[in-house]
XYZ file of C-alpha atoms in Angstrom:
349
model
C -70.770 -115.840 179.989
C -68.072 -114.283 177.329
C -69.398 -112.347 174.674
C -68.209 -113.645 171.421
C -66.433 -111.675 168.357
C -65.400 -112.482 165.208
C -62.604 -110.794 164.107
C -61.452 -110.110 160.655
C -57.652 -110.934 161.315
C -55.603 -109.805 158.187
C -52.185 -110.176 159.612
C -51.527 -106.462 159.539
C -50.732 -104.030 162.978
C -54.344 -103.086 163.389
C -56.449 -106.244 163.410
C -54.094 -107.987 165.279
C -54.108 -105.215 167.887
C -57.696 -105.217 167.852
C -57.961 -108.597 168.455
C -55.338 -107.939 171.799
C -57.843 -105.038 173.136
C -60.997 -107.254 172.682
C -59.002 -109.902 174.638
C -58.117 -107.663 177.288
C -62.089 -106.463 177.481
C -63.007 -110.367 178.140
C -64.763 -110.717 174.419
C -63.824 -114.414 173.255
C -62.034 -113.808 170.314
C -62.594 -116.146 167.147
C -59.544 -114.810 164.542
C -61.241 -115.682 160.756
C -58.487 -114.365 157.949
C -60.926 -114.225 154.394
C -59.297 -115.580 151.506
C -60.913 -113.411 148.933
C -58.319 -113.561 146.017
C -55.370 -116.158 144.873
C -52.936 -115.533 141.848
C -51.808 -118.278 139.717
C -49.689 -120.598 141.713
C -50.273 -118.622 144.622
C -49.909 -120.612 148.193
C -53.421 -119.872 150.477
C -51.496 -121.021 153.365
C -48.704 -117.776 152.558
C -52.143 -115.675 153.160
C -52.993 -116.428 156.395
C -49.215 -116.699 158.288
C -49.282 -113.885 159.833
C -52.453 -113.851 160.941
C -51.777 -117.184 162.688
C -48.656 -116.197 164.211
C -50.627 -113.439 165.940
C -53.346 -115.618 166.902
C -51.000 -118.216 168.249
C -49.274 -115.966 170.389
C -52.595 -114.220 171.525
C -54.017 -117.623 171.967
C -56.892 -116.969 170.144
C -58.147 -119.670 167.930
C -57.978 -119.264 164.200
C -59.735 -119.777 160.797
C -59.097 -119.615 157.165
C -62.222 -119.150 155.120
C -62.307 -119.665 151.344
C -64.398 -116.315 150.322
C -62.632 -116.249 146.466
C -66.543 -116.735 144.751
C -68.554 -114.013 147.093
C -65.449 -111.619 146.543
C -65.155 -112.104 142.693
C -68.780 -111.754 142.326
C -69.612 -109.105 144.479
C -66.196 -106.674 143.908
C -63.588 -108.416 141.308
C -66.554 -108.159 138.675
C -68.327 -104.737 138.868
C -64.952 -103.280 139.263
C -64.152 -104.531 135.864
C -67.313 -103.282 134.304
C -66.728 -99.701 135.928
C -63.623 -99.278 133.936
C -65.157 -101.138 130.936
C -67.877 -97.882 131.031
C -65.111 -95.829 131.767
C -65.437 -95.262 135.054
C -63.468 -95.155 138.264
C -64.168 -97.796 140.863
C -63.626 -97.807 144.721
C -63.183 -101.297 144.828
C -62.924 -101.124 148.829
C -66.214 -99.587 149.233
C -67.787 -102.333 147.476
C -65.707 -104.803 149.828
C -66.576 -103.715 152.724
C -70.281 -103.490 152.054
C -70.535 -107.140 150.643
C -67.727 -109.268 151.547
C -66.383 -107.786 155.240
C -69.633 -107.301 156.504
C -72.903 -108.866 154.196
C -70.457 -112.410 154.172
C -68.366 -112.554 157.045
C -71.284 -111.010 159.359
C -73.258 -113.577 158.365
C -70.379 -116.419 159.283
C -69.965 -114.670 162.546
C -73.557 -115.697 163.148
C -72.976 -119.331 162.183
C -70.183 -119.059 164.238
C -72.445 -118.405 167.331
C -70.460 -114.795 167.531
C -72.355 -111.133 169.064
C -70.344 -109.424 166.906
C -68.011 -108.941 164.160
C -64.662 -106.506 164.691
C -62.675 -105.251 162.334
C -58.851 -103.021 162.161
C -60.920 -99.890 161.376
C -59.875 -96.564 162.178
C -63.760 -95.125 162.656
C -65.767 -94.785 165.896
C -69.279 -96.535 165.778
C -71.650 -93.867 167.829
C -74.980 -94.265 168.804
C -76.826 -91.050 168.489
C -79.401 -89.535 170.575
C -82.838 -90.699 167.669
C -81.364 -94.180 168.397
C -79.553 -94.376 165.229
C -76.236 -95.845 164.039
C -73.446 -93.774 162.419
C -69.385 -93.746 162.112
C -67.570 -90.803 163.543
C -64.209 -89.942 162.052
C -61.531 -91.879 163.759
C -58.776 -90.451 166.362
C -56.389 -90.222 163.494
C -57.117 -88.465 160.702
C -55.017 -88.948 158.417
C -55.854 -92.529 158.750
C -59.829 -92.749 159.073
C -61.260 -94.843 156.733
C -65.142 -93.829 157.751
C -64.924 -92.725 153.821
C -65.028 -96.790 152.833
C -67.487 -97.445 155.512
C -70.594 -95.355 154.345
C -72.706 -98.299 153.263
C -72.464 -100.273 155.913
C -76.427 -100.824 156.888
C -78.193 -99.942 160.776
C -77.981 -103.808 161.415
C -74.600 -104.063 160.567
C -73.293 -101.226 162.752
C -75.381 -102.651 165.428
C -73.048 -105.693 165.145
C -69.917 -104.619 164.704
C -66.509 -103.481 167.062
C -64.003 -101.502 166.259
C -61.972 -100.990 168.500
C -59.032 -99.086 167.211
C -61.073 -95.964 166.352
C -60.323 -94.214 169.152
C -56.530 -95.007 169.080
C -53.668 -92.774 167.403
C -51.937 -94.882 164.886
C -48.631 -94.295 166.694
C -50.252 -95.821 169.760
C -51.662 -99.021 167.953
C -47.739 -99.205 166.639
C -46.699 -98.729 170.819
C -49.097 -100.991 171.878
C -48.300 -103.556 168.951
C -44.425 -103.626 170.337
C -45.082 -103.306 174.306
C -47.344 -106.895 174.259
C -44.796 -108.152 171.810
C -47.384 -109.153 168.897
C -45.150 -110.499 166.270
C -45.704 -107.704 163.227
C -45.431 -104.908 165.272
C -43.324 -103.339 162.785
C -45.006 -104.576 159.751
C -45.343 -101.636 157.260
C -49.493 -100.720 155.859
C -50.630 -102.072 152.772
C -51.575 -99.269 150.580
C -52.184 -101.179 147.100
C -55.832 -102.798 146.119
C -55.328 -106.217 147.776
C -55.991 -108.155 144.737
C -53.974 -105.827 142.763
C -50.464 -106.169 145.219
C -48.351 -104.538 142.358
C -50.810 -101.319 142.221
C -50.804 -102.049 138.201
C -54.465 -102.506 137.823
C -54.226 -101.920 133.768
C -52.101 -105.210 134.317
C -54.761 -107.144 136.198
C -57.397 -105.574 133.394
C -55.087 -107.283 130.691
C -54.464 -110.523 132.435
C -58.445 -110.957 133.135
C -60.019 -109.565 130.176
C -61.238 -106.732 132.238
C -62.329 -105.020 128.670
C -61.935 -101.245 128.308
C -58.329 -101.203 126.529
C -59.148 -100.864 122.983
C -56.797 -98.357 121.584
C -59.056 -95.096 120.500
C -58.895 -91.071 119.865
C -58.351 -88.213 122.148
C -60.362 -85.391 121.719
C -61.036 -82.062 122.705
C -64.469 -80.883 124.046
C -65.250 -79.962 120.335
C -64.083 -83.177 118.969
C -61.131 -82.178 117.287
C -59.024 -85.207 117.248
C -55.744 -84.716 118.968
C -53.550 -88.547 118.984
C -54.803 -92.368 120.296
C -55.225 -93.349 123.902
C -54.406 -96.473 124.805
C -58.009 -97.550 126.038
C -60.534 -95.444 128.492
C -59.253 -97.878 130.999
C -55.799 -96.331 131.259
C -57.406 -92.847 132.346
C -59.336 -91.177 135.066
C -60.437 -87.648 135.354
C -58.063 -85.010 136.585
C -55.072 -87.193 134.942
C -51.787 -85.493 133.451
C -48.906 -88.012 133.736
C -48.730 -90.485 130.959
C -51.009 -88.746 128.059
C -47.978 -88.574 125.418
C -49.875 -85.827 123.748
C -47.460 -83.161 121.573
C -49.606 -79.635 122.912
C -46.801 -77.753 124.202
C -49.154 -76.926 127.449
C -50.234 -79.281 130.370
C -53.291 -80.821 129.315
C -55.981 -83.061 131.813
C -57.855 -85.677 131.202
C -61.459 -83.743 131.625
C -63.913 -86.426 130.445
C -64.501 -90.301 129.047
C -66.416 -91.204 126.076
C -67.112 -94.914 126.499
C -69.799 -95.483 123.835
C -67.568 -93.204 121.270
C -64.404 -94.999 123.005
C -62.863 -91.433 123.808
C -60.905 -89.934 125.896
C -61.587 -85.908 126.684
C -58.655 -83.423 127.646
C -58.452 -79.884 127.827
C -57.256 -77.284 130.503
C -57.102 -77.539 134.361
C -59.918 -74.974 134.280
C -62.729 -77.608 132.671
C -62.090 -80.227 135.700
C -64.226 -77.623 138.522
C -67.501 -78.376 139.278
C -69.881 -77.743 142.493
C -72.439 -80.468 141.426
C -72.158 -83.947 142.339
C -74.939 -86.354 141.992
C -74.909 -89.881 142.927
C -76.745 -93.497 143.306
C -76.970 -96.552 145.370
C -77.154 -94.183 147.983
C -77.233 -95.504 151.782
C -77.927 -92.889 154.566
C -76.344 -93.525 158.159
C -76.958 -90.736 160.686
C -80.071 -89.424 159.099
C -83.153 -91.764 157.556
C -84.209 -88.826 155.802
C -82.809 -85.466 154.166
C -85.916 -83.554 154.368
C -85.346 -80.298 152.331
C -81.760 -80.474 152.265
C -79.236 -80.860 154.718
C -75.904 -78.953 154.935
C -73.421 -81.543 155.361
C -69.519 -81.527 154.456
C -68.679 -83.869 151.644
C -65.976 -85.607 150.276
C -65.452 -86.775 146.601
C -62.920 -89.054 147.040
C -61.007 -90.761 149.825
C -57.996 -88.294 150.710
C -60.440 -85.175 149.816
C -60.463 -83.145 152.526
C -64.299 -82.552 152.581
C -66.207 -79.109 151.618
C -69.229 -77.300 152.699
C -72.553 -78.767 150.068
C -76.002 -78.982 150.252
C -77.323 -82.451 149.688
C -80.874 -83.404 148.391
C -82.602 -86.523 147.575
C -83.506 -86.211 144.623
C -85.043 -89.461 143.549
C -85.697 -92.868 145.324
C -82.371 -93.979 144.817
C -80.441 -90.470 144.340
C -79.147 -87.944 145.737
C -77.613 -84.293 144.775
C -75.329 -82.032 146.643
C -73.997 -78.663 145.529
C -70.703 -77.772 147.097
C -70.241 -73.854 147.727
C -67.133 -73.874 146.467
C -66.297 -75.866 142.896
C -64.156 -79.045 143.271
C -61.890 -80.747 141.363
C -62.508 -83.834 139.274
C -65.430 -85.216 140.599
C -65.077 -88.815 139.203
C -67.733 -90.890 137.943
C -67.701 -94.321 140.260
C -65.885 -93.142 143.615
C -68.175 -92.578 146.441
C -69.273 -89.133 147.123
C -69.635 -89.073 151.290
C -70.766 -86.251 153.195
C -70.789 -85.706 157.280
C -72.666 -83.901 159.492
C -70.998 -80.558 161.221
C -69.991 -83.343 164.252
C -68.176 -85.448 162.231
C -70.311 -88.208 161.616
C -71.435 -90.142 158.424
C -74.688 -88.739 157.417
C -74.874 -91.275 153.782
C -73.323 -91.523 150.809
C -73.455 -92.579 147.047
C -71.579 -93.917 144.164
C -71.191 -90.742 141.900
C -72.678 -90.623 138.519
C-alpha cells in the first residue's frame, strides 16, 4: 500500500517539484495550499491557481484550506507586539513552528497522511543517539535550516523534504524538463502577508502600535531630533534616520518604555554575547557544560565560532569568539554543530 504525504503546495518552483519527486518515489501525494492571509477585496481562489495548475498537471489531487485564524493568532499577532516592544520579529520562524507544521501536521493526520512535505531546502538526518536534526541544505545560499530550528523530534519524524539535497539550479532543470507549469516562476522574497515588503504600511493599516513619533538619543541621552516611532527602526540601521550629524550614525539601541530610539557610531553595534529564550534544542537534548557550536544571529549571517550554555530552564547563552554585529532583539539566534547540523536555537533577548 502507498504511503501517503501531505504536501504544502504554494504554487512556487520548489513545492511543486517536491510534490513531482514524491510522485516519482510512489508516495500518494495529497497537494493542500494554506490560506493563511487575505487583503481587503482580495480573491482566495487567485491564491491557490498555481498551485492547482501544478497539481492538475501532476494529477495529484488538491485542497484549499482556510488557515487565516491559526495564522493571525499564532504569527500576524506576536509579530505586531514585537515591534510594539521594539523589537525585531522573524515572522517565518514563528510560521513554520505553528502554522506549517503544529496546524497543517495535524490536518495531514486527519487526512489519513504518514507524512507532511514541504519546498525546504534542509536535509532531515537521523543521527547515530536516535535523534532528529536538519543538516544545511545542498545549496547554501538557499538553506533555510535557519527558519526551521523549532521544529519539535515528532515533527521531524513526520516530515519530507525532499529538495534538500537538490541544487537550486537543478530544481529549476528539473521544473522545465517534466514541463511543470511555473518552471520559470521567479522566488518570493517579501513576508507573505506583507507582498509589498512595506511592513510600517501593514503596522499602520492594522494598528500594529509602535509608531508614535518620539526622540532620538544618544547613549547619554542627549536629545538629537524625533523618530518616527521605534517601529520604523532596527538595530544596525543607517538609511532613513534624517539626522543633521555630519558623520554616519547607526541605530545602536530601542527604548520602548521611554519611546526612544538610540544611535551612535558603528563601533557601539559589536558584541560577543547573545542570550536568548523559547529555546528548542534539535541535535542535542542537553548542552551539558557548554558546547562549541557555530551560530548565526540572523538569517543571511554567515555563522561564527560561540560557546553556548543553558543557562536557565528556558535560556540559553552563547559567547561568540569574535564580536558580531547587531545582534537584534527578536530574530532567532541558531547555532550548528561542527557537521552542519541544527544543534537548537532561541529567540534573542
Amino acid at each position: 500500500m502507498k504511503k501517503r504525504v501531505v504536501i504544502g503546495l504554494s504554487g512556487g518552483v520548489d513545492s511543486s517539484v517536491a510534490a513531482y519527486l514524491l510522485k516519482e518515489e510512489g508516495y500518494e501525494v495529497l497537494g493542500v495550499t494554506m490560506e493563511t492571509w487575505r487583503e481587503p477585496g482580495q480573491d482566495c481562489s487567485q491564491l491557490a491557481g498555481d498551485a492547482r495548475r501544478v497539481a492538475d498537471y501532476l494529477g495529484i489531487s488538491h485542497q484549499m484550506v482556510d488557515f487565516r485564524r491559526t495564522f493571525k493568532e499564532a504569527v500576524v499577532d506576536p509579530f505586531m507586539e514585537e515591534y510594539r516592544r521594539g523589537r525585531t520579529p522573524n515572522p517565518c520562524v514563528i510560521c513554520n513552528r505553528k502554522v506549517k507544521w503544529e496546524a497543517l501536521l495535524s490536518y495531514a493526520q486527519e487526512q489519513g497522511a504518514d507524512y507532511l512535505a514541504t519546498g525546504h531546502y534542509a536535509r532531515i538526518v537521523k543521527l547515530s543517539g536516535g535523534r532528529y536534526s536538519l543538516k544545511t541544505s545542498a545549496t547554501e545560499a538557499k538553506d533555510q535550516t535557519y527558519a526551521l530550528y523549532g521544529l519539535s523530534q515528532q515533527q521531524l519524524s513526520r516530515t519530507l523534504m525532499p529538495v534538500g539535497e537538490y541544487e537550486k539550479k537543478d530544481i529549476r532543470e528539473i521544473a522545465k524538463r517534466v514541463g511543470i507549469p511555473v518552471a520559470e516562476k521567479p522566488d518570493s522574497q517579501e513576508i507573505c502577508f506583507i507582498p509589498d515588503d512595506d511592513y510600517v504600511g501593514f503596522l499602520r493599516r492594522n494598528d500594529g502600535g509602535g509608531l508614535t513619533p518620539g526622540d532620538f538619543v544618544t547613549r547619554q541621552g542627549e536629545v538629537l531630533g524625533r523618530h518616527k516611532g521605534i517601529a520604523c527602526y532596527t538595530l544596525g540601521q543607517r538609511r532613513g534616520l534624517e539626522l543633521p550629524m555630519g558623520r554616519r550614525v547607526f541605530v545602536t539601541g530601542i527604548l520602548p518604555e521611554e519611546n526612544q530610539v538610540v544611535v551612535g557610531d558603528n563601533e557601539e553595534l559589536f558584541c560577543r554575547q547573545v542570550k536568548a529564550s523559547r529555546i528548542n534544542l534539535m541535535a542535542v537534548d542537553d548542552l551539558g557544560e557548554g558546547l562549541k557550536a557555530i551560530g548565526k544571529i540572523r538569517y543571511n549571517h554567515r555563522g561564527a565560532p560561540c560557546l553556548v550554555r543553558q543557562t536557565g530552564p528556558d535560556e540559553l547563552t552563547a559567547v561568540f569568539e569574535e564580536p558580531q554585529r547587531a545582534i537584534t532583539p527578536g530574530q532567532a539566534f541558531v547555532f550548528y554543530t561542527q557537521e552542519g547540523c541544527v544543534a537548537g536555537g532561541g529567540t534573542i533577548l
